[in-house]
Amino acid sequence: MSRAYADLPLHYGHVPPWLAARMSLLGGAIIETIVADYGKAEVLRRLSDPCWFQALGCVLGMDWHSSGITTSVMGALKKALNPRAHELGIYICGGKGKHSRQTPQELLLIADKTGLPGHELVKHSKLAAKVDNTALQDGFQLYLHSFIVSDQGDWAVVQQGMNDSNGMARRYHWHSAVVRSFTETPHSFIYGKNQGQILNLTDKAAMPTKDGLLELVKTSPGQLLPEIRRITMPSHHDVRGENVDLKRLGAVLAVAHERQVLDFETLLLMEGVGPRTLQSLTLVSEVIHGTPSRFTDPARFSFAHGGKDGHPFPVPLNVYDETISVMREAVSKAKIGQHDKQEAIRKLSVLSQQLEKEFVPNERFDEVIKRERDDSWRYGGRTVFGKEKPPEKNNQLSLFD
C-alpha cells in the first residue's frame, strides 16, 4: 500500500469567476478525454494520486503549491461533470463545508438513477470521513469531503483537513480498488506534512491496540507506513528552479517554440495554434497521457496557465481560452469518429518525452519566467489583483539554448 506525505500551506480566499469558469471547461475536457481513452476507472485512480491531482490543479491555473487546489479542482470538476454524469458515468458528491454534509442524499439520488447500492456507498463515505477525522488523529480537522463514484460502482474519496495552529493542510486520498478494510491501512495516499506523533487506529501496527487498550501510536509515520512517497509543497509562493525538473520543462518549451521538432502531420493538425498555446497543450497532453512517474514535480504544470496570484506568472486568458477551444473541438470530433485532433494532442506529450532524453537545459530558469511575465499582457494576463499592462521595456529573452 502506497502512502504520500507533503506540505500544503493553508490558503484562504476565493477563486475569481473568470478563472473558475475556465477551470470547469478545461477540467471537464481533460476528464472526458481520459474517460474516452482510458476508461472511468482510470479517472478514479488518478484522482487518488496526489501528485497527479496537484499537477491537474496547476495546469488549470491554481496556485501551484497551496491547499486551495483541492477545493477549487473538486468544485470545478463537480460543476463540469455532474450535468453530464449520465453520459460520462462519473458522479461527484459532497464538497466543502455544508456541501460535504449533502453527500449521503446525493449518493442515494445517484443510486436511484443507476441501481448502485446507495446505502453501502453512504456507509463508505461516512467511514472514510470517520477514519480521517477520528481514527487517524493527526491534528487536522476535516472541512472538505468529496466522494467520486462511477456507474460501475468504483469510487474514490478526496478530503482535506486543516490545522490552524501551524497553517497547514493535509489531503487524504482513497480508492475503492485498494481498500480492503476501513480499519486497516485503507488510504491510497495521505497528502500532508509529518506532524510528529499521531494516533492512527487504521494501521496494522495498531491491531493489538484495537483488540485491547487504546494507546497512542508513538512510532513515527515513516516507520508505521512502510511505502511512503513524499512530495513537499514549500511555503514560498514563487516557483523556483528547485521546484521544477528543468529537463522536462525545457523539452516542453522546445516542442512548443521550435516547430522543427514537430512531425509534419502533427504540425498540420495544429495549424493556427500559436507557440504559446502549444506550450499549454503539451502540458495538458501530459496530464492526460503521462505515466505516474511524470508528476513528481507538479510545479512544472503551472507553466501551462500560470497562477491566479501571479506565480509563476499571471494567467494568460487568451491562451487559456484557445487551449479550451482546441480541447473541446478534439473531444467533439472524437464523438463522431474523427480522432485526428486527439491523436495530435497525444503526440505532443510523446514528442516532449522523446526530446527530453537528449535535452540539456542551460538553467536560465529566471529568464523563462521573466519572458512569460513580460509577454503576459499580450496574452490577456490576469491575476486576482487585476489585468496586466505592457511593461515599460519589453526586451526579448531566449528560453533555452
PDB file of C-alpha atoms in Angstrom, residues 21-282:
ATOM      1  CA  ALA A  21     -15.453  29.147 -15.350  1.00  0.00           C
ATOM      2  CA  ARG A  22     -12.352  28.251 -17.354  1.00  0.00           C
ATOM      3  CA  MET A  23     -11.274  25.628 -14.825  1.00  0.00           C
ATOM      4  CA  SER A  24     -14.593  23.829 -15.274  1.00  0.00           C
ATOM      5  CA  LEU A  25     -14.378  23.923 -19.068  1.00  0.00           C
ATOM      6  CA  LEU A  26     -10.797  22.693 -19.322  1.00  0.00           C
ATOM      7  CA  GLY A  27     -11.082  20.277 -16.392  1.00  0.00           C
ATOM      8  CA  GLY A  28     -14.186  18.756 -17.920  1.00  0.00           C
ATOM      9  CA  ALA A  29     -12.474  18.329 -21.302  1.00  0.00           C
ATOM     10  CA  ILE A  30      -9.459  16.667 -19.670  1.00  0.00           C
ATOM     11  CA  ILE A  31     -11.585  14.189 -17.710  1.00  0.00           C
ATOM     12  CA  GLU A  32     -13.748  13.444 -20.737  1.00  0.00           C
ATOM     13  CA  THR A  33     -10.642  12.657 -22.776  1.00  0.00           C
ATOM     14  CA  ILE A  34      -9.305  10.341 -20.068  1.00  0.00           C
ATOM     15  CA  VAL A  35     -12.654   8.531 -19.943  1.00  0.00           C
ATOM     16  CA  ALA A  36     -12.642   8.088 -23.732  1.00  0.00           C
ATOM     17  CA  ASP A  37      -9.020   6.936 -23.947  1.00  0.00           C
ATOM     18  CA  TYR A  38      -8.512   5.016 -20.701  1.00  0.00           C
ATOM     19  CA  GLY A  39     -11.911   4.449 -19.094  1.00  0.00           C
ATOM     20  CA  LYS A  40     -13.813   5.598 -15.998  1.00  0.00           C
ATOM     21  CA  ALA A  41     -11.748   3.508 -13.606  1.00  0.00           C
ATOM     22  CA  GLU A  42      -8.619   5.379 -14.677  1.00  0.00           C
ATOM     23  CA  VAL A  43     -10.191   8.711 -13.711  1.00  0.00           C
ATOM     24  CA  LEU A  44     -10.795   7.413 -10.189  1.00  0.00           C
ATOM     25  CA  ARG A  45      -7.267   6.018  -9.968  1.00  0.00           C
ATOM     26  CA  ARG A  46      -5.767   9.345 -10.967  1.00  0.00           C
ATOM     27  CA  LEU A  47      -7.883  11.304  -8.504  1.00  0.00           C
ATOM     28  CA  SER A  48      -6.427   9.055  -5.799  1.00  0.00           C
ATOM     29  CA  ASP A  49      -2.878  10.024  -6.854  1.00  0.00           C
ATOM     30  CA  PRO A  50      -1.863  13.248  -5.041  1.00  0.00           C
ATOM     31  CA  CYS A  51       0.937  14.093  -7.477  1.00  0.00           C
ATOM     32  CA  TRP A  52      -1.377  13.875 -10.481  1.00  0.00           C
ATOM     33  CA  PHE A  53      -4.076  15.781  -8.604  1.00  0.00           C
ATOM     34  CA  GLN A  54      -1.633  18.606  -7.822  1.00  0.00           C
ATOM     35  CA  ALA A  55      -0.468  18.689 -11.450  1.00  0.00           C
ATOM     36  CA  LEU A  56      -4.080  18.931 -12.640  1.00  0.00           C
ATOM     37  CA  GLY A  57      -4.678  21.892 -10.327  1.00  0.00           C
ATOM     38  CA  CYS A  58      -1.558  23.595 -11.662  1.00  0.00           C
ATOM     39  CA  VAL A  59      -2.487  23.129 -15.309  1.00  0.00           C
ATOM     40  CA  LEU A  60      -5.899  24.634 -14.513  1.00  0.00           C
ATOM     41  CA  GLY A  61      -4.275  27.854 -13.254  1.00  0.00           C
ATOM     42  CA  MET A  62      -4.466  27.465  -9.479  1.00  0.00           C
ATOM     43  CA  ASP A  63      -1.639  28.360  -7.080  1.00  0.00           C
ATOM     44  CA  TRP A  64       0.883  25.593  -7.621  1.00  0.00           C
ATOM     45  CA  HIS A  65       1.511  24.601  -4.002  1.00  0.00           C
ATOM     46  CA  SER A  66      -1.419  25.609  -1.847  1.00  0.00           C
ATOM     47  CA  SER A  67      -4.319  23.813  -0.188  1.00  0.00           C
ATOM     48  CA  GLY A  68      -6.714  25.816  -2.367  1.00  0.00           C
ATOM     49  CA  ILE A  69      -6.082  23.438  -5.257  1.00  0.00           C
ATOM     50  CA  THR A  70      -8.193  20.780  -3.522  1.00  0.00           C
ATOM     51  CA  THR A  71     -11.383  22.781  -3.086  1.00  0.00           C
ATOM     52  CA  SER A  72     -11.140  24.573  -6.424  1.00  0.00           C
ATOM     53  CA  VAL A  73     -10.397  21.491  -8.533  1.00  0.00           C
ATOM     54  CA  MET A  74     -13.142  19.385  -6.946  1.00  0.00           C
ATOM     55  CA  GLY A  75     -15.604  22.271  -7.285  1.00  0.00           C
ATOM     56  CA  ALA A  76     -14.685  22.805 -10.942  1.00  0.00           C
ATOM     57  CA  LEU A  77     -14.958  19.111 -11.774  1.00  0.00           C
ATOM     58  CA  LYS A  78     -18.298  18.749  -9.992  1.00  0.00           C
ATOM     59  CA  LYS A  79     -19.706  21.663 -11.964  1.00  0.00           C
ATOM     60  CA  ALA A  80     -18.347  20.274 -15.243  1.00  0.00           C
ATOM     61  CA  LEU A  81     -19.109  16.575 -14.865  1.00  0.00           C
ATOM     62  CA  ASN A  82     -22.355  16.249 -12.931  1.00  0.00           C
ATOM     63  CA  PRO A  83     -24.620  17.774 -15.614  1.00  0.00           C
ATOM     64  CA  ARG A  84     -23.273  15.114 -17.996  1.00  0.00           C
ATOM     65  CA  ALA A  85     -22.852  12.288 -15.494  1.00  0.00           C
ATOM     66  CA  HIS A  86     -25.445  10.117 -17.255  1.00  0.00           C
ATOM     67  CA  GLU A  87     -23.223  10.259 -20.351  1.00  0.00           C
ATOM     68  CA  LEU A  88     -19.767  10.006 -18.759  1.00  0.00           C
ATOM     69  CA  GLY A  89     -20.767   7.660 -15.935  1.00  0.00           C
ATOM     70  CA  ILE A  90     -18.932   9.647 -13.238  1.00  0.00           C
ATOM     71  CA  TYR A  91     -20.649  11.473 -10.383  1.00  0.00           C
ATOM     72  CA  ILE A  92     -19.108  13.824  -7.814  1.00  0.00           C
ATOM     73  CA  CYS A  93     -20.790  14.296  -4.439  1.00  0.00           C
ATOM     74  CA  GLY A  94     -20.052  16.493  -1.452  1.00  0.00           C
ATOM     75  CA  GLY A  95     -17.582  19.322  -1.323  1.00  0.00           C
ATOM     76  CA  LYS A  96     -16.524  21.966   1.158  1.00  0.00           C
ATOM     77  CA  GLY A  97     -18.296  22.749   4.441  1.00  0.00           C
ATOM     78  CA  LYS A  98     -22.063  22.375   4.249  1.00  0.00           C
ATOM     79  CA  HIS A  99     -21.789  20.685   0.854  1.00  0.00           C
ATOM     80  CA  SER A 100     -19.915  17.782   2.436  1.00  0.00           C
ATOM     81  CA  ARG A 101     -22.957  17.032   4.609  1.00  0.00           C
ATOM     82  CA  GLN A 102     -25.098  16.637   1.500  1.00  0.00           C
ATOM     83  CA  THR A 103     -23.060  13.639   0.325  1.00  0.00           C
ATOM     84  CA  PRO A 104     -25.460  10.930   1.672  1.00  0.00           C
ATOM     85  CA  GLN A 105     -28.508  12.465  -0.013  1.00  0.00           C
ATOM     86  CA  GLU A 106     -26.607  12.921  -3.278  1.00  0.00           C
ATOM     87  CA  LEU A 107     -25.411   9.312  -3.247  1.00  0.00           C
ATOM     88  CA  LEU A 108     -28.919   7.991  -2.630  1.00  0.00           C
ATOM     89  CA  LEU A 109     -30.246  10.002  -5.572  1.00  0.00           C
ATOM     90  CA  ILE A 110     -27.487   8.619  -7.787  1.00  0.00           C
ATOM     91  CA  ALA A 111     -28.323   5.111  -6.597  1.00  0.00           C
ATOM     92  CA  ASP A 112     -31.956   5.610  -7.636  1.00  0.00           C
ATOM     93  CA  LYS A 113     -30.821   6.550 -11.151  1.00  0.00           C
ATOM     94  CA  THR A 114     -28.140   3.907 -11.614  1.00  0.00           C
ATOM     95  CA  GLY A 115     -29.137   0.969  -9.453  1.00  0.00           C
ATOM     96  CA  LEU A 116     -25.969   1.237  -7.391  1.00  0.00           C
ATOM     97  CA  PRO A 117     -26.101   0.167  -3.714  1.00  0.00           C
ATOM     98  CA  GLY A 118     -26.788   3.614  -2.284  1.00  0.00           C
ATOM     99  CA  HIS A 119     -26.759   2.771   1.426  1.00  0.00           C
ATOM    100  CA  GLU A 120     -23.467   0.913   1.026  1.00  0.00           C
ATOM    101  CA  LEU A 121     -21.907   3.917  -0.721  1.00  0.00           C
ATOM    102  CA  VAL A 122     -23.187   6.212   2.042  1.00  0.00           C
ATOM    103  CA  LYS A 123     -21.569   3.899   4.580  1.00  0.00           C
ATOM    104  CA  HIS A 124     -18.250   4.064   2.711  1.00  0.00           C
ATOM    105  CA  SER A 125     -18.450   7.842   2.617  1.00  0.00           C
ATOM    106  CA  LYS A 126     -19.132   8.125   6.339  1.00  0.00           C
ATOM    107  CA  LEU A 127     -16.439   5.604   7.260  1.00  0.00           C
ATOM    108  CA  ALA A 128     -13.826   7.427   5.180  1.00  0.00           C
ATOM    109  CA  ALA A 129     -14.637  10.668   6.977  1.00  0.00           C
ATOM    110  CA  LYS A 130     -14.684   8.982  10.389  1.00  0.00           C
ATOM    111  CA  VAL A 131     -11.328   7.308   9.822  1.00  0.00           C
ATOM    112  CA  ASP A 132      -9.565  10.522   8.782  1.00  0.00           C
ATOM    113  CA  ASN A 133     -11.214  12.682  11.420  1.00  0.00           C
ATOM    114  CA  THR A 134     -11.321  10.294  14.381  1.00  0.00           C
ATOM    115  CA  ALA A 135      -9.400   7.057  13.946  1.00  0.00           C
ATOM    116  CA  LEU A 136      -6.439   8.938  12.480  1.00  0.00           C
ATOM    117  CA  GLN A 137      -5.855  11.746  14.975  1.00  0.00           C
ATOM    118  CA  ASP A 138      -3.131  13.792  13.352  1.00  0.00           C
ATOM    119  CA  GLY A 139      -4.238  17.297  14.350  1.00  0.00           C
ATOM    120  CA  PHE A 140      -6.199  18.095  11.182  1.00  0.00           C
ATOM    121  CA  GLN A 141      -9.922  18.821  11.221  1.00  0.00           C
ATOM    122  CA  LEU A 142     -11.756  17.833   8.040  1.00  0.00           C
ATOM    123  CA  TYR A 143     -13.516  20.628   6.176  1.00  0.00           C
ATOM    124  CA  LEU A 144     -13.846  19.090   2.710  1.00  0.00           C
ATOM    125  CA  HIS A 145     -15.205  15.701   1.689  1.00  0.00           C
ATOM    126  CA  SER A 146     -15.674  14.758  -1.977  1.00  0.00           C
ATOM    127  CA  PHE A 147     -16.938  11.323  -2.965  1.00  0.00           C
ATOM    128  CA  ILE A 148     -16.486  10.363  -6.626  1.00  0.00           C
ATOM    129  CA  VAL A 149     -18.340   7.292  -7.913  1.00  0.00           C
ATOM    130  CA  SER A 150     -18.727   5.683 -11.326  1.00  0.00           C
ATOM    131  CA  ASP A 151     -21.852   3.991 -12.604  1.00  0.00           C
ATOM    132  CA  GLN A 152     -19.872   0.749 -12.325  1.00  0.00           C
ATOM    133  CA  GLY A 153     -19.635   1.138  -8.550  1.00  0.00           C
ATOM    134  CA  ASP A 154     -15.955   2.116  -8.291  1.00  0.00           C
ATOM    135  CA  TRP A 155     -15.327   5.105  -6.042  1.00  0.00           C
ATOM    136  CA  ALA A 156     -12.666   7.485  -4.779  1.00  0.00           C
ATOM    137  CA  VAL A 157     -12.587   9.955  -1.914  1.00  0.00           C
ATOM    138  CA  VAL A 158     -10.663  13.225  -1.768  1.00  0.00           C
ATOM    139  CA  GLN A 159     -10.905  15.010   1.566  1.00  0.00           C
ATOM    140  CA  GLN A 160      -8.871  17.643   3.315  1.00  0.00           C
ATOM    141  CA  GLY A 161      -8.282  18.780   6.859  1.00  0.00           C
ATOM    142  CA  MET A 162      -6.756  21.925   8.288  1.00  0.00           C
ATOM    143  CA  ASN A 163      -4.567  22.728  11.248  1.00  0.00           C
ATOM    144  CA  ASP A 164      -4.951  26.405  12.103  1.00  0.00           C
ATOM    145  CA  SER A 165      -2.184  26.296  14.694  1.00  0.00           C
ATOM    146  CA  ASN A 166       0.525  25.651  12.119  1.00  0.00           C
ATOM    147  CA  GLY A 167      -1.161  26.986   8.969  1.00  0.00           C
ATOM    148  CA  MET A 168      -1.001  23.645   7.171  1.00  0.00           C
ATOM    149  CA  ALA A 169      -3.487  21.384   5.411  1.00  0.00           C
ATOM    150  CA  ARG A 170      -3.493  17.635   4.822  1.00  0.00           C
ATOM    151  CA  ARG A 171      -5.202  15.966   1.923  1.00  0.00           C
ATOM    152  CA  TYR A 172      -6.346  12.344   2.122  1.00  0.00           C
ATOM    153  CA  HIS A 173      -6.923  10.135  -0.919  1.00  0.00           C
ATOM    154  CA  TRP A 174      -8.942   6.914  -1.035  1.00  0.00           C
ATOM    155  CA  HIS A 175      -9.578   4.461  -3.873  1.00  0.00           C
ATOM    156  CA  SER A 176     -12.022   1.579  -3.702  1.00  0.00           C
ATOM    157  CA  ALA A 177      -9.710  -0.618  -5.772  1.00  0.00           C
ATOM    158  CA  VAL A 178      -7.167  -0.788  -2.938  1.00  0.00           C
ATOM    159  CA  VAL A 179      -9.409  -0.546   0.132  1.00  0.00           C
ATOM    160  CA  ARG A 180      -9.658  -3.937   1.801  1.00  0.00           C
ATOM    161  CA  SER A 181     -10.693  -2.651   5.201  1.00  0.00           C
ATOM    162  CA  PHE A 182     -11.738   0.706   6.611  1.00  0.00           C
ATOM    163  CA  THR A 183      -9.927  -0.090   9.836  1.00  0.00           C
ATOM    164  CA  GLU A 184      -6.612  -1.315   8.464  1.00  0.00           C
ATOM    165  CA  THR A 185      -4.423   0.889   6.198  1.00  0.00           C
ATOM    166  CA  PRO A 186      -7.236   1.951   3.839  1.00  0.00           C
ATOM    167  CA  HIS A 187      -5.750   5.005   2.146  1.00  0.00           C
ATOM    168  CA  SER A 188      -4.314   5.151  -1.301  1.00  0.00           C
ATOM    169  CA  PHE A 189      -2.422   8.264  -0.183  1.00  0.00           C
ATOM    170  CA  ILE A 190      -2.221  10.738   2.684  1.00  0.00           C
ATOM    171  CA  TYR A 191      -1.038  14.101   1.442  1.00  0.00           C
ATOM    172  CA  GLY A 192       0.342  16.320   4.146  1.00  0.00           C
ATOM    173  CA  LYS A 193       3.225  17.290   6.379  1.00  0.00           C
ATOM    174  CA  ASN A 194       4.586  14.950   9.016  1.00  0.00           C
ATOM    175  CA  GLN A 195       3.326  16.458  12.283  1.00  0.00           C
ATOM    176  CA  GLY A 196       5.125  14.069  14.606  1.00  0.00           C
ATOM    177  CA  GLN A 197       3.266  11.657  16.874  1.00  0.00           C
ATOM    178  CA  ILE A 198      -0.209  10.657  15.724  1.00  0.00           C
ATOM    179  CA  LEU A 199      -2.915   8.246  16.768  1.00  0.00           C
ATOM    180  CA  ASN A 200      -3.625   6.006  13.783  1.00  0.00           C
ATOM    181  CA  LEU A 201      -6.040   3.225  14.648  1.00  0.00           C
ATOM    182  CA  THR A 202      -6.231   2.149  10.995  1.00  0.00           C
ATOM    183  CA  ASP A 203      -2.625   0.977  10.787  1.00  0.00           C
ATOM    184  CA  LYS A 204      -1.725  -2.712  11.044  1.00  0.00           C
ATOM    185  CA  ALA A 205       0.622  -1.789  13.873  1.00  0.00           C
ATOM    186  CA  ALA A 206      -2.453  -0.725  15.870  1.00  0.00           C
ATOM    187  CA  MET A 207      -4.186  -4.126  15.741  1.00  0.00           C
ATOM    188  CA  PRO A 208      -3.179  -5.054  19.313  1.00  0.00           C
ATOM    189  CA  THR A 209      -4.446  -1.649  20.416  1.00  0.00           C
ATOM    190  CA  LYS A 210      -7.835  -2.200  18.793  1.00  0.00           C
ATOM    191  CA  ASP A 211      -8.037  -5.624  20.348  1.00  0.00           C
ATOM    192  CA  GLY A 212      -7.154  -4.333  23.791  1.00  0.00           C
ATOM    193  CA  LEU A 213      -6.486  -0.931  25.280  1.00  0.00           C
ATOM    194  CA  LEU A 214      -6.259   2.214  23.185  1.00  0.00           C
ATOM    195  CA  GLU A 215      -2.716   3.529  23.210  1.00  0.00           C
ATOM    196  CA  LEU A 216      -1.075   6.412  21.425  1.00  0.00           C
ATOM    197  CA  VAL A 217       0.966   5.311  18.490  1.00  0.00           C
ATOM    198  CA  LYS A 218       4.420   6.665  19.301  1.00  0.00           C
ATOM    199  CA  THR A 219       6.192   5.366  16.224  1.00  0.00           C
ATOM    200  CA  SER A 220       6.913   7.905  13.523  1.00  0.00           C
ATOM    201  CA  PRO A 221       4.701   7.717  10.420  1.00  0.00           C
ATOM    202  CA  GLY A 222       7.754   6.775   8.382  1.00  0.00           C
ATOM    203  CA  GLN A 223       8.054   3.539  10.349  1.00  0.00           C
ATOM    204  CA  LEU A 224       4.339   2.844  10.532  1.00  0.00           C
ATOM    205  CA  LEU A 225       3.691   3.291   6.834  1.00  0.00           C
ATOM    206  CA  PRO A 226       6.364   1.290   5.023  1.00  0.00           C
ATOM    207  CA  GLU A 227       5.984   2.504   1.437  1.00  0.00           C
ATOM    208  CA  ILE A 228       5.894   6.276   1.837  1.00  0.00           C
ATOM    209  CA  ARG A 229       6.138   8.550  -1.179  1.00  0.00           C
ATOM    210  CA  ARG A 230       6.972  12.123  -0.300  1.00  0.00           C
ATOM    211  CA  ILE A 231       6.233  15.326  -2.168  1.00  0.00           C
ATOM    212  CA  THR A 232       6.869  18.582  -0.344  1.00  0.00           C
ATOM    213  CA  MET A 233       4.986  21.759  -1.151  1.00  0.00           C
ATOM    214  CA  PRO A 234       7.039  24.651   0.250  1.00  0.00           C
ATOM    215  CA  SER A 235       5.523  27.770   1.768  1.00  0.00           C
ATOM    216  CA  HIS A 236       7.081  30.230  -0.713  1.00  0.00           C
ATOM    217  CA  HIS A 237       4.676  31.494  -3.388  1.00  0.00           C
ATOM    218  CA  ASP A 238       7.159  31.900  -6.223  1.00  0.00           C
ATOM    219  CA  VAL A 239       8.075  28.934  -8.402  1.00  0.00           C
ATOM    220  CA  ARG A 240      11.819  28.343  -8.297  1.00  0.00           C
ATOM    221  CA  GLY A 241      14.130  26.206 -10.374  1.00  0.00           C
ATOM    222  CA  GLU A 242      14.468  23.783  -7.480  1.00  0.00           C
ATOM    223  CA  ASN A 243      10.712  23.079  -7.665  1.00  0.00           C
ATOM    224  CA  VAL A 244      10.797  22.024 -11.320  1.00  0.00           C
ATOM    225  CA  ASP A 245      12.520  19.311 -13.340  1.00  0.00           C
ATOM    226  CA  LEU A 246      14.273  21.687 -15.748  1.00  0.00           C
ATOM    227  CA  LYS A 247      14.971  18.950 -18.256  1.00  0.00           C
ATOM    228  CA  ARG A 248      11.274  18.109 -18.522  1.00  0.00           C
ATOM    229  CA  LEU A 249      10.248  21.768 -18.675  1.00  0.00           C
ATOM    230  CA  GLY A 250      12.883  22.551 -21.280  1.00  0.00           C
ATOM    231  CA  ALA A 251      11.644  19.741 -23.507  1.00  0.00           C
ATOM    232  CA  VAL A 252       8.093  21.095 -23.281  1.00  0.00           C
ATOM    233  CA  LEU A 253       9.252  24.588 -24.250  1.00  0.00           C
ATOM    234  CA  ALA A 254      11.280  23.205 -27.150  1.00  0.00           C
ATOM    235  CA  VAL A 255       8.263  21.317 -28.528  1.00  0.00           C
ATOM    236  CA  ALA A 256       6.171  24.471 -28.270  1.00  0.00           C
ATOM    237  CA  HIS A 257       8.598  27.064 -29.558  1.00  0.00           C
ATOM    238  CA  GLU A 258      10.782  25.119 -32.007  1.00  0.00           C
ATOM    239  CA  ARG A 259       8.395  23.947 -34.701  1.00  0.00           C
ATOM    240  CA  GLN A 260      11.048  21.824 -36.442  1.00  0.00           C
ATOM    241  CA  VAL A 261      10.759  19.212 -33.672  1.00  0.00           C
ATOM    242  CA  LEU A 262       7.132  18.531 -34.671  1.00  0.00           C
ATOM    243  CA  ASP A 263       6.454  15.969 -37.351  1.00  0.00           C
ATOM    244  CA  PHE A 264       4.651  17.326 -40.406  1.00  0.00           C
ATOM    245  CA  GLU A 265       1.350  15.550 -39.653  1.00  0.00           C
ATOM    246  CA  THR A 266       1.131  16.945 -36.142  1.00  0.00           C
ATOM    247  CA  LEU A 267       2.096  20.391 -37.411  1.00  0.00           C
ATOM    248  CA  LEU A 268      -0.737  20.337 -39.954  1.00  0.00           C
ATOM    249  CA  LEU A 269      -3.285  19.272 -37.359  1.00  0.00           C
ATOM    250  CA  MET A 270      -2.115  22.087 -35.070  1.00  0.00           C
ATOM    251  CA  GLU A 271      -2.252  24.699 -37.826  1.00  0.00           C
ATOM    252  CA  GLY A 272      -3.371  28.047 -36.471  1.00  0.00           C
ATOM    253  CA  VAL A 273      -2.273  27.241 -32.929  1.00  0.00           C
ATOM    254  CA  GLY A 274       0.441  29.605 -31.731  1.00  0.00           C
ATOM    255  CA  PRO A 275       3.623  28.551 -29.900  1.00  0.00           C
ATOM    256  CA  ARG A 276       2.358  29.751 -26.533  1.00  0.00           C
ATOM    257  CA  THR A 277      -0.810  27.667 -26.804  1.00  0.00           C
ATOM    258  CA  LEU A 278       1.273  24.669 -27.896  1.00  0.00           C
ATOM    259  CA  GLN A 279       3.187  25.049 -24.631  1.00  0.00           C
ATOM    260  CA  SER A 280      -0.068  24.799 -22.688  1.00  0.00           C
ATOM    261  CA  LEU A 281      -1.412  21.956 -24.824  1.00  0.00           C
ATOM    262  CA  THR A 282       1.779  19.940 -24.343  1.00  0.00           C
TER     263      THR A 282
END
